[in-house]
XYZ file of C-alpha atoms in Angstrom:
624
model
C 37.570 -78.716 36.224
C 36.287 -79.030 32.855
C 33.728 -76.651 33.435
C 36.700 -74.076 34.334
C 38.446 -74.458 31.556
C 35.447 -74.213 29.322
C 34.917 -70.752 31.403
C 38.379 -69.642 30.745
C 37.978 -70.109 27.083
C 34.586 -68.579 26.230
C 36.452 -65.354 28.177
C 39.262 -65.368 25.988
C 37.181 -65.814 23.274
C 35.218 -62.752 24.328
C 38.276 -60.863 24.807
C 39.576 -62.272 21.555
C 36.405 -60.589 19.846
C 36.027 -58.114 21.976
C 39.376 -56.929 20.680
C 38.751 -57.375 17.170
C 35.260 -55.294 17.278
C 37.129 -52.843 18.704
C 40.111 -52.825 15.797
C 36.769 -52.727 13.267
C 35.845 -50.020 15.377
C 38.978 -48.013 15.016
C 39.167 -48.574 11.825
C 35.456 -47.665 10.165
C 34.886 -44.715 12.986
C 33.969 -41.479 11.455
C 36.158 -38.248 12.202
C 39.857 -38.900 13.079
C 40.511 -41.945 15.196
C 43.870 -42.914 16.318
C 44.920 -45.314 19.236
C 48.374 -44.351 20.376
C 50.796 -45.991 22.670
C 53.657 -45.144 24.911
C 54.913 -42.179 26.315
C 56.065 -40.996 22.362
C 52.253 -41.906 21.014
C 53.397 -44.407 18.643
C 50.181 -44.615 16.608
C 49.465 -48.408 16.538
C 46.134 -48.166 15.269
C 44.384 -45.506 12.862
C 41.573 -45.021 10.836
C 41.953 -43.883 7.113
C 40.757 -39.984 7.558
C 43.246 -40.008 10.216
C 46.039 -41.553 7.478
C 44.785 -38.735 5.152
C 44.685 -36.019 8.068
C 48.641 -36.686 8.393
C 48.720 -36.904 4.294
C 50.911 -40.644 4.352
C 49.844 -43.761 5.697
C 53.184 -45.003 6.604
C 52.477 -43.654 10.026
C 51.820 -46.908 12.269
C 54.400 -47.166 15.191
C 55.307 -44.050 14.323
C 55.804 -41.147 17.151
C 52.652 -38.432 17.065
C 55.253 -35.781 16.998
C 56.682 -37.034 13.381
C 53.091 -37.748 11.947
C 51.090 -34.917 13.189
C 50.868 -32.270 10.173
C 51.488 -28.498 10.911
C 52.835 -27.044 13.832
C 49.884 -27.397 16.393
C 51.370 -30.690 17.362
C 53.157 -29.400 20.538
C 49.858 -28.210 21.828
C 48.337 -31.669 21.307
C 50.942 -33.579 22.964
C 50.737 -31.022 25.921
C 47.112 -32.428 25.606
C 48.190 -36.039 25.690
C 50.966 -35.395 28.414
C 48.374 -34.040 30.779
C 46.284 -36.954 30.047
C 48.977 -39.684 30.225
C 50.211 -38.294 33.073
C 46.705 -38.071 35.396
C 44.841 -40.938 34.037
C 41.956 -38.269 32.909
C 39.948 -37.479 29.826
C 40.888 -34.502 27.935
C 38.812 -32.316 25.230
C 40.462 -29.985 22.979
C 37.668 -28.205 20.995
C 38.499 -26.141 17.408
C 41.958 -26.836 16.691
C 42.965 -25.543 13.651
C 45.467 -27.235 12.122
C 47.139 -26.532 9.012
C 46.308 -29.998 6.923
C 47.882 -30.750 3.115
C 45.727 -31.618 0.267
C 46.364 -32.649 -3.378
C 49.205 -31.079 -5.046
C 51.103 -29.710 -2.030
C 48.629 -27.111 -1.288
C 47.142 -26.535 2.587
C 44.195 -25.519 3.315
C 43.329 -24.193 7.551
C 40.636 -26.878 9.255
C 39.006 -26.805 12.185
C 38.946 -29.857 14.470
C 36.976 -31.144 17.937
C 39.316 -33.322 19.706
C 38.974 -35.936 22.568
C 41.559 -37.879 24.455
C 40.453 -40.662 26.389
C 43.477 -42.858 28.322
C 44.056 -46.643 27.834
C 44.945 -47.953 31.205
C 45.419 -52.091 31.905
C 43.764 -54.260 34.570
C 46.189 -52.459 37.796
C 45.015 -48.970 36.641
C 48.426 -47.905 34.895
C 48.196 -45.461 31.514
C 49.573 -47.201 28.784
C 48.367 -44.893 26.123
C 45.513 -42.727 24.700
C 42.871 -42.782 22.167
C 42.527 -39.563 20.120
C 39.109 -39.084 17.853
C 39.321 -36.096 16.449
C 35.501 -34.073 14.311
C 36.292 -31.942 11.914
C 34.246 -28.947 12.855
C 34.726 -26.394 9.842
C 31.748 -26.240 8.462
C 30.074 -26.296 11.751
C 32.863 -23.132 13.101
C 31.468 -21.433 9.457
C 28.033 -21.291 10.154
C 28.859 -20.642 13.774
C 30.104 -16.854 11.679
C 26.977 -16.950 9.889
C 24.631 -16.864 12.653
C 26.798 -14.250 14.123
C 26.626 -12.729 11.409
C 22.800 -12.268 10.905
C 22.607 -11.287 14.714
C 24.821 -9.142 15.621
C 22.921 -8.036 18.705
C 24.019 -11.945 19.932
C 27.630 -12.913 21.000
C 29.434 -16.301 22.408
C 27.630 -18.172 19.986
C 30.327 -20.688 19.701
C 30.738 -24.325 18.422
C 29.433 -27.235 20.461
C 32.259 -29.388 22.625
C 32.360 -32.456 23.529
C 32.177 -35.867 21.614
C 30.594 -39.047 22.969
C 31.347 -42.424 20.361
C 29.044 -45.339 20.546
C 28.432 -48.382 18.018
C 25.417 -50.510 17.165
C 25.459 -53.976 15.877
C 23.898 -55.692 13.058
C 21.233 -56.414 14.905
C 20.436 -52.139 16.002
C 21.839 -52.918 19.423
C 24.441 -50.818 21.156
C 27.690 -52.814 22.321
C 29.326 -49.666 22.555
C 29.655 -46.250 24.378
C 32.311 -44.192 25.915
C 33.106 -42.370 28.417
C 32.068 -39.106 27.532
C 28.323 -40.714 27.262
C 28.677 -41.972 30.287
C 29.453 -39.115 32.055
C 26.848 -37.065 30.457
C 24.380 -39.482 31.328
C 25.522 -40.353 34.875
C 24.187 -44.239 34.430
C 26.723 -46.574 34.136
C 28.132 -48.299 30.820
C 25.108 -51.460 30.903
C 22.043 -48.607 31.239
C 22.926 -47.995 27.487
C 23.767 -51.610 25.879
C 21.437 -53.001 23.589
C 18.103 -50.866 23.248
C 18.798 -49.242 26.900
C 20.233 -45.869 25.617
C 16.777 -44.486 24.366
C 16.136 -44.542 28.109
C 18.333 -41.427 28.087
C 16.826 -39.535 25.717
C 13.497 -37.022 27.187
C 10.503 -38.746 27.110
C 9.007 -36.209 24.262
C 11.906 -36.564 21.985
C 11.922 -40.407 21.780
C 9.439 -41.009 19.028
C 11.107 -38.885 16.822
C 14.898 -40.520 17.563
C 13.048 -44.245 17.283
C 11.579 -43.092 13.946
C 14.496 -41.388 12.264
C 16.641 -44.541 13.624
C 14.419 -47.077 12.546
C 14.115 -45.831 8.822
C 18.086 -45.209 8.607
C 18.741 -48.149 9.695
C 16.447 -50.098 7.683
C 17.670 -48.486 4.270
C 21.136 -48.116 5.601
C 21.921 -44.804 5.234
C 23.679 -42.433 7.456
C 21.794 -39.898 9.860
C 21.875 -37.619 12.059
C 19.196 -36.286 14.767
C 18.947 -33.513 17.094
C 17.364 -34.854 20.587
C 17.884 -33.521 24.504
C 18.886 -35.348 27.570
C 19.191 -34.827 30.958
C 22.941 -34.456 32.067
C 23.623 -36.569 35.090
C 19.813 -36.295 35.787
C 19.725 -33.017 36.036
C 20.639 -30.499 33.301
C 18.553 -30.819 30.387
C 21.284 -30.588 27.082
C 20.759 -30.737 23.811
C 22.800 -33.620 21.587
C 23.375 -34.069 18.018
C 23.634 -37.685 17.030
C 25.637 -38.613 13.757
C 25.904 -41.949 12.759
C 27.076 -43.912 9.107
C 27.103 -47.445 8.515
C 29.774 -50.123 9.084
C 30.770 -53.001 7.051
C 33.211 -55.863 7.461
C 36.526 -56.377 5.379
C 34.241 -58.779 3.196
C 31.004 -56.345 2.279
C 28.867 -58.053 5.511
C 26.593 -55.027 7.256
C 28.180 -54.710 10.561
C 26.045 -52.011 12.285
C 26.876 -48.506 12.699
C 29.414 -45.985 14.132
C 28.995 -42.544 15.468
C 29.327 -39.896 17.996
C 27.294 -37.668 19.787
C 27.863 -34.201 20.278
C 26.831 -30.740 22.788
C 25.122 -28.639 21.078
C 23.384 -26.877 24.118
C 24.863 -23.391 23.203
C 23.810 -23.501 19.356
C 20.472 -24.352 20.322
C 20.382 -21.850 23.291
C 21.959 -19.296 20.911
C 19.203 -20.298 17.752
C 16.594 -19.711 20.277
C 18.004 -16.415 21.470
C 18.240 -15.232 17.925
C 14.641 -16.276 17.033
C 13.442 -14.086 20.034
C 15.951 -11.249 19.161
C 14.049 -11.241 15.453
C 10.783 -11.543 17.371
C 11.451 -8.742 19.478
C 13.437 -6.319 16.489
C 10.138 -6.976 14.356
C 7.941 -5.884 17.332
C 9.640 -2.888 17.489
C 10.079 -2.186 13.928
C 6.273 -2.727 13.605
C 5.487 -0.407 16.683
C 7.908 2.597 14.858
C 5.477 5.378 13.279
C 8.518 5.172 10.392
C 9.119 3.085 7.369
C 12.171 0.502 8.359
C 13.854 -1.988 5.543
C 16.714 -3.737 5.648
C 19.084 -5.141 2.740
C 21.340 -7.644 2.426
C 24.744 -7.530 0.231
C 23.683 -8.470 -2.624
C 21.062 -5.397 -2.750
C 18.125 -7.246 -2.280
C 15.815 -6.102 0.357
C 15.387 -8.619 3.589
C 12.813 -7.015 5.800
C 10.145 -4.149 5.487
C 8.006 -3.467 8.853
C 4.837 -3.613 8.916
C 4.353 0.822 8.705
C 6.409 0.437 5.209
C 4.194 -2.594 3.901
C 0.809 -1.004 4.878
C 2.200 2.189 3.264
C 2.914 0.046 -0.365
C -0.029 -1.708 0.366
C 1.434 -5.249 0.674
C 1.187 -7.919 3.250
C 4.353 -9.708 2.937
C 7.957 -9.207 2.193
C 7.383 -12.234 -0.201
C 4.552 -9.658 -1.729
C 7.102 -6.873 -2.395
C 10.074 -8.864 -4.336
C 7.499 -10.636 -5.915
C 6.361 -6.923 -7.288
C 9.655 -5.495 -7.443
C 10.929 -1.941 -5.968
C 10.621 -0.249 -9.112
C 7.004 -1.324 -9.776
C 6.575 0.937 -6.957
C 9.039 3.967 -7.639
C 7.917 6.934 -9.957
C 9.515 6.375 -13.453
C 11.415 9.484 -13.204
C 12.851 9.097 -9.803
C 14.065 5.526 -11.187
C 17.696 6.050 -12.423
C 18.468 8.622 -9.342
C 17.489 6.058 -6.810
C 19.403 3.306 -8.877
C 22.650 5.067 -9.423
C 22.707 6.390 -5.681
C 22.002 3.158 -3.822
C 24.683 1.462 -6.388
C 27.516 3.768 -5.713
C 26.054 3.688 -1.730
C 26.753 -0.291 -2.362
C 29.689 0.346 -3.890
C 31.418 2.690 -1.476
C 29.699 1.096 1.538
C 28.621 5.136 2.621
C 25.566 6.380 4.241
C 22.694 7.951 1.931
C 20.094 10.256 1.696
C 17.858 10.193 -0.998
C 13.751 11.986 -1.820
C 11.972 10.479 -4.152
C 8.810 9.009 -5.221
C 6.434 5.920 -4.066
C 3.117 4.602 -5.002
C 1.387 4.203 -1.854
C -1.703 1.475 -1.287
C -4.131 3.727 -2.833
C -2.022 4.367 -5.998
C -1.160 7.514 -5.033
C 2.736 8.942 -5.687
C 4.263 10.220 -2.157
C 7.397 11.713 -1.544
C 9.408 9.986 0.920
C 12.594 11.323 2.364
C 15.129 8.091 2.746
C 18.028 7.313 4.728
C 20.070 4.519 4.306
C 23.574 3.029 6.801
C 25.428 0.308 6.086
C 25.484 -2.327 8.583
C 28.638 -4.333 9.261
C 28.992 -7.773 11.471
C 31.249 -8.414 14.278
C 34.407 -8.852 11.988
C 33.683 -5.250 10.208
C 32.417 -7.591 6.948
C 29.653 -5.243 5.304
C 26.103 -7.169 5.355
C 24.076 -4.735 3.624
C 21.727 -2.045 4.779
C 19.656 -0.845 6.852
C 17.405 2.296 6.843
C 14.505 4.351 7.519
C 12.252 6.953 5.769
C 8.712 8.926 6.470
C 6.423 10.746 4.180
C 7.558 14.511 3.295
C 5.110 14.765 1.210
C 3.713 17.965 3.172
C 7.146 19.413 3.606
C 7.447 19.397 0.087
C 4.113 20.788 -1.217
C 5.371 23.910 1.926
C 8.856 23.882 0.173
C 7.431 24.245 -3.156
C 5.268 26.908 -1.936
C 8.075 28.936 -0.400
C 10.380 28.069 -3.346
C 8.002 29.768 -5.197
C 7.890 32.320 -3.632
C 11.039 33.376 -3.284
C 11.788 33.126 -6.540
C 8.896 34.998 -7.198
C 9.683 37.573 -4.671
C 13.280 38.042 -6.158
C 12.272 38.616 -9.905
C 9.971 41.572 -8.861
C 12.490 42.710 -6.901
C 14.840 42.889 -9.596
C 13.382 45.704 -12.062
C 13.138 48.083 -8.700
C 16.631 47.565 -7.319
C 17.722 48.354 -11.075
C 16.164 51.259 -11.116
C 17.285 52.079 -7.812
C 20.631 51.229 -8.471
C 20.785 52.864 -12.266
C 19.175 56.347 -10.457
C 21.773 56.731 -7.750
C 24.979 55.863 -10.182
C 23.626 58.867 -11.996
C 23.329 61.206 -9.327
C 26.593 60.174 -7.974
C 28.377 60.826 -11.552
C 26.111 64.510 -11.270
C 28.052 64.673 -7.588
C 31.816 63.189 -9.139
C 33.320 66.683 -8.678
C 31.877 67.445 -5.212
C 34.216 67.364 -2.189
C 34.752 63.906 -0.523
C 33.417 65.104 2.773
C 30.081 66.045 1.257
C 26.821 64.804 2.828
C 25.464 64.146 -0.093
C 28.021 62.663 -1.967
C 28.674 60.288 1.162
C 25.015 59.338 1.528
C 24.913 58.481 -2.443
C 28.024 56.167 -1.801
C 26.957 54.417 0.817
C 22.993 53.899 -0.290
C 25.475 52.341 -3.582
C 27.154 49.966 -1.819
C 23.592 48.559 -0.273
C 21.904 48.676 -3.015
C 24.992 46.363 -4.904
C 24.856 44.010 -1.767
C 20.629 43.864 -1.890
C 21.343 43.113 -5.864
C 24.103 40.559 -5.125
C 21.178 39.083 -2.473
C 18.419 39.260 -4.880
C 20.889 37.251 -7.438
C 21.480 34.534 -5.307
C 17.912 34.155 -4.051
C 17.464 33.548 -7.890
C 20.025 30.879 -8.252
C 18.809 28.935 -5.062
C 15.227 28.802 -6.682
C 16.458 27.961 -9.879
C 18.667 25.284 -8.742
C 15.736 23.702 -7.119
C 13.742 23.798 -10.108
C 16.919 22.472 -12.005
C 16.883 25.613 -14.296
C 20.741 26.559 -13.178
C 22.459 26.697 -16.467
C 26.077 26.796 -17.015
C 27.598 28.897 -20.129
C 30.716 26.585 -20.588
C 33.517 27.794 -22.734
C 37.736 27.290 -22.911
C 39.318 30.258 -20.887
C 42.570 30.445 -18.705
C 41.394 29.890 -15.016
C 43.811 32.569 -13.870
C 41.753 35.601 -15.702
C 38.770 34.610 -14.264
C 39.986 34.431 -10.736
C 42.152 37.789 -11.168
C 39.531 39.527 -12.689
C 37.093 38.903 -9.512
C 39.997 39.803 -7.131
C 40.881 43.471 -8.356
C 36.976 44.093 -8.419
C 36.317 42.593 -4.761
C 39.854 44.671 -3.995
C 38.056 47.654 -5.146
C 35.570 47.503 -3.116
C 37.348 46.684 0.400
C 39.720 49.332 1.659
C 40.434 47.392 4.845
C 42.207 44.714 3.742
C 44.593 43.510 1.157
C 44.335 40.788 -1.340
C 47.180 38.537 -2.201
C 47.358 36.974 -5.579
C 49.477 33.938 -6.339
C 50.109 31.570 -9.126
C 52.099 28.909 -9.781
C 51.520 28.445 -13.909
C 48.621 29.422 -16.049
C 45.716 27.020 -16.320
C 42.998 26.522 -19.222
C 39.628 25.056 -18.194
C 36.139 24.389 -19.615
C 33.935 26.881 -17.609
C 31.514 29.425 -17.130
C 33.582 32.738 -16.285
C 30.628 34.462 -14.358
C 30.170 31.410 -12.909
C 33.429 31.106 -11.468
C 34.149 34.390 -10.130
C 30.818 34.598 -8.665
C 32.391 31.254 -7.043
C 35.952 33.738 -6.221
C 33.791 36.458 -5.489
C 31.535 34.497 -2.767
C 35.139 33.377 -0.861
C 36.938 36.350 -1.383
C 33.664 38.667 0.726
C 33.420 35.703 2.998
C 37.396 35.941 4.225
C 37.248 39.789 4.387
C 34.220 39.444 6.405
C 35.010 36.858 8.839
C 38.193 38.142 9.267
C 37.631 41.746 10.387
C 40.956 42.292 12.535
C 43.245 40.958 10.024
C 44.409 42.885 7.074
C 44.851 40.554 3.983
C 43.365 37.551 2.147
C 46.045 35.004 0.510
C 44.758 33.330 -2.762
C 46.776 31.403 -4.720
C 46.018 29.671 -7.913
C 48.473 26.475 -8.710
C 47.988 22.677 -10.028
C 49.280 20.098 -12.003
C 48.470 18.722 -15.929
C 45.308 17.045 -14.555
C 43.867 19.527 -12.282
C 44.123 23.182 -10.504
C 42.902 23.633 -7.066
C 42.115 27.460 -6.019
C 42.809 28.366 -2.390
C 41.408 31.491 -0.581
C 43.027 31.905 3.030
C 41.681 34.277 5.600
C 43.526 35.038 9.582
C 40.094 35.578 10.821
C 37.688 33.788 13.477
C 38.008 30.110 11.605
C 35.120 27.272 11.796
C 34.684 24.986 14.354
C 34.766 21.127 13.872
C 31.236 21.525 13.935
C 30.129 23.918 11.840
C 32.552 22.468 8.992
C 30.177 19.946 8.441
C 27.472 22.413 7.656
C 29.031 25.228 6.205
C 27.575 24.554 2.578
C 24.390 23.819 3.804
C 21.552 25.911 2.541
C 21.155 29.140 4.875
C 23.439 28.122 7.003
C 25.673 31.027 8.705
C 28.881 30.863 10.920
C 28.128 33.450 13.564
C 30.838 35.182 15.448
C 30.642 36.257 19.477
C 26.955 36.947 18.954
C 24.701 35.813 16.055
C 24.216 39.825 14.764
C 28.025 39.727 14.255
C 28.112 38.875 10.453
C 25.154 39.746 8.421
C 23.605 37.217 5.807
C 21.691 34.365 4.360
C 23.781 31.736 4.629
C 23.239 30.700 0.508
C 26.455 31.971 -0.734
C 28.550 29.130 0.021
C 25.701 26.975 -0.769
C 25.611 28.310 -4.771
C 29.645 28.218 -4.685
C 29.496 24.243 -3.934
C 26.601 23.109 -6.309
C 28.566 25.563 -8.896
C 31.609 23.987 -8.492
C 29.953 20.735 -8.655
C 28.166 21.354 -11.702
C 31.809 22.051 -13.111
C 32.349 18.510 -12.183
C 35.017 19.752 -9.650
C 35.705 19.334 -5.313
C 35.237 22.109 -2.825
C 36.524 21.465 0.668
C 38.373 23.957 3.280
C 40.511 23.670 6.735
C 40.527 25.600 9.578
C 40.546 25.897 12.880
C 38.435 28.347 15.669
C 40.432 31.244 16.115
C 43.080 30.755 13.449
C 41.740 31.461 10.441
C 40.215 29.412 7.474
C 41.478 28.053 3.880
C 39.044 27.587 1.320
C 39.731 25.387 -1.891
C 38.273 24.399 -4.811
C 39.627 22.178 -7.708
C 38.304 22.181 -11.460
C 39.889 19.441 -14.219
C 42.592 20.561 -16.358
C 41.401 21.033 -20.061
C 43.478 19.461 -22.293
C 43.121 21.996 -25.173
C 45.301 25.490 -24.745
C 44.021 28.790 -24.271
């Protein structure tokens, strides 16, 4: 009898202790921990991050629903419903939850949540314990690993949560139930020094180590090890773990949870092989690949571009710098373009300069796209470039030339041109209908359009040698463009030109500049346009600026050829490509004119409708 009552005693003292670990337990648990009772969760035990979660700490045998801060707490008792109602462990994984800090302010967390059920000896649910992991920092760099690769989705944050707690003495007198059923052995296989049983064989020495040191200096850890779920799947865990201590300073062990983090893992391993396999490719391309991130530095050069600069690292090239490798004079035009690039997050396309291994300067034609995660955040760059070194030694050659070719023809066509305007004035009183007469006219009219050619062969090669100059003085914008309409009007008899202005408009320009600019449309929209019989331009602006439109009813531009149509020798061609005669270079000098006047040329149309050309200059501020 005696020996039955000493029994019954040592097992209430066991559940007497038993019960107070577990309040030490609940109270010194990392994350949010919360034991709630009844079917209104009065919370009747709570750790202080959860008292700080719920901003007051008046909360015990309080209701969940009066506690609980933001308005995600109807989704969390849904949680706790299902799980009071079934007797069954439930995990609710990044919950955000709108949580108050100091001075009234809120701030959006992220949380891991698991609710286990409290049921008594006959099995019945009397409440639920709710441990909630803040996972924002984990759901941030979750965005930064998207981030960097973007070829890589469902990376998302590990679920799952299994608690445990070790003794003074390093043993384990605690697990849960999540451990349990990730393990499959039951709740003994892991007390005292048993749960290293669970971790793989070639991971142990490493957990034992990390453990042993911790918890001989007392610190907190954490250690990434794999185990094999139920005996089968092989998962990887992340351990976390931070010292314990009793109301009165005594070491009491340690406290901590283990978490899934099969998919990060997975996903970091994916990603290292998606690198691997993007620099195997890069370094295959017969092209020079770099990358950038945001804050303009360059990330990643393949191995063509490194072997071209004569490097063999990335480390090697920001050691060096890119403008140790850039000619000095292509410096500021490579800075200011891949700045503004930055700044308006555009594509590029940029020649210049670089020193190659041998210390040689090639030019290298560059193209440069911004790249842009998941969540359309820009990340930087990416581009490409080759040597064009050839293709510009041809170009010069043929530069050259033409302009070579175009200054001899000059004196010829002038004397050409000056010979027949003096046999025509010797022919002024003949009869219209005379051969002769006729023929001088019309060998007039070539020989203006083979000067007008020769001319803009001349600009094109001087505005590739930079030598374009621009005569700027104050005039009224309105002469110059009326003064190039009644000479083109001259010249057409089929159609009719249509002036229009709104107000008069002084600008700082170069006159011959600009109506070679008027000039250029106004030919254009009588020659695309050979069924209709006038040409609207109209001449009207503000205080700030004056935009000049020249509208044709002809053929129009497709969507396509819009993009191109100031493109050097480029030509819109009509049912067959000997429809329209030219070079395609007029439109070409009108734009870098127009841009040299610091102004915007642009036009709308559409195929078979017709075609509006505009261009806008500043307003000067002076008068006329």
């Amino acid at each position: 009898m005696l020996t039955k009552r000493n029994e019954d005693k040592q097992e209430s003292d066991f559940t007497i202790a038993q019960q107070r670990q577990m309040e030490a337990f609940y109270l010194q648990a990392p994350g949010l921990l919360a034991v709630l009772h009844g079917g209104d969760y009065r919370c009747t035990y709570f750790n202080h991050d959860f008292g700080e979660f719920c901003n007051r700490q008046d909360i015990k045998h309080q209701p969940l629903q009066s506690i609980w801060p933001g308005a995600s707490v109807q989704g969390m008792l849904t949680q706790l419903d299902e799980v009071y109602q079934t007797g069954e462990s439930r995990r609710v994984t990044d919950l955000p939850v709108m949580v108050k800090a100091q001075h009234d302010t809120a701030a959006l967390k992220c949380y891991d949540w698991s609710c286990t059920p409290l049921t008594n000896e006959a099995g019945h649910t009397y409440g639920v314990t709710l441990w909630g992991i803040e996972v924002t920092a984990r759901a941030k760099a979750h965005l930064q690993l998207s981030d960097q690769q973007m070829m890589f989705q469902n990376i998302i944050s590990a679920a799952g949560t299994a608690l445990w707690m070790i003794n003074a003495r390093g043993q384990v007198v605690f697990v849960n139930q999540a451990w349990i059923d990730w393990t499959g052995k039951p709740l003994k296989a892991h007390l005292g020094r048993r749960w290293i049983r669970s971790v793989l064989p070639e991971d142990r020495y490493h957990v034992i180590n990390t453990y042993i040191q911790r918890f001989k200096n007392k610190e907190p850890y954490s250690v990434d090890f794999r185990i094999l779920r139920t005996g089968k799947e092989l998962i990887w865990i992340a351990a976390t773990g931070k010292p314990r201590y009793l109301a009165d300073g005594t070491f009491a062990g340690y406290v901590g949870s283990c978490m899934d983090i099969t998919e990060r893992k997975n996903a970091e391993q994916a990603a290292k092989d998606s690198q691997e396999r993007f620099r195997l490719i890069a370094d295959s391309a017969p092209v020079l690949i770099w990358m950038s991130r945001k804050d303009h530095r360059i990330s990643f050069l393949n191995r063509q571009f490194l072997d071209f600069l004569g490097l063999k690292s990335i480390s090697d090239y920001r050691v060096n710098g890119q403008k140790d490798h850039i000619h000095p004079d292509d410096i500021d035009r490579l800075v200011q373009c891949y700045n503004r690039s930055f700044l308006l997050q555009s594509e590029y396309y940029l020649e210049y300069r670089i020193r190659n291994a041998e210390g040689i300067y090639r030019w290298v034609a560059m193209k440069g796209v911004p790249r842009y995660n998941e969540q359309s955040v820009f990340k930087g760059y990416i581009g490409s470039g080759m040597d064009i070194t050839v293709m510009k030694e041809h170009e010069q050659v043929k530069n050259d030339f033409i302009g070579m070719a175009s200054h001899e023809l000059k004196t010829p066509i002038t004397s050409i041109k000056a010979y027949v305007q003096l046999l025509l004035n010797k022919q002024k009183h003949a009869d219209e209908n005379d051969f002769t007469k006729k023929s001088l006219t019309t060998v007039n009219k070539q020989v203006g359009r083979l000067t007008r050619l020769v001319a803009d062969l001349l600009d094109v090669s001087k505005m590739d040698s930079g030598r374009l100059s621009l005569n700027l003085d104050h005039l009224v914008l309105n002469d110059a463009v009326k003064e190039a309409v009644d000479e083109v009007q001259h010249t057409s008899g089929n159609h009719t030109i249509n002036y229009h202005e709104d107000d008069r408009y002084p600008v700082v320009a170069d006159k011959d500049r600009i109506a070679q600019v008027v000039t250029n449309l106004l030919t254009n929209a009588i020659k695309y346009s050979p069924s209709a019989k006038q040409v609207d331009i109209a001449v009207k602006g503000d205080q700030n600026e004056v935009t000049v439109s020249v509208q044709d009813y002809g053929i129009g531009i497709s969507e396509d050829d819009q993009q191109r149509v100031f493109n050097r020798f480029y030509r819109v061609e009509g049912k067959n490509e000997q429809t329209f005669s030219g070079f395609g270079i007029g439109l070409f000098i009108a734009a870098e004119i127009i841009k040299r006047h610091k102004g915007k040329i642009w036009l709308h149309s559409e195929r078979g409708q017709g075609t509006i050309f505009f261009f806008k200059l500043p307003v000067s501020k002076l008068d006329v």
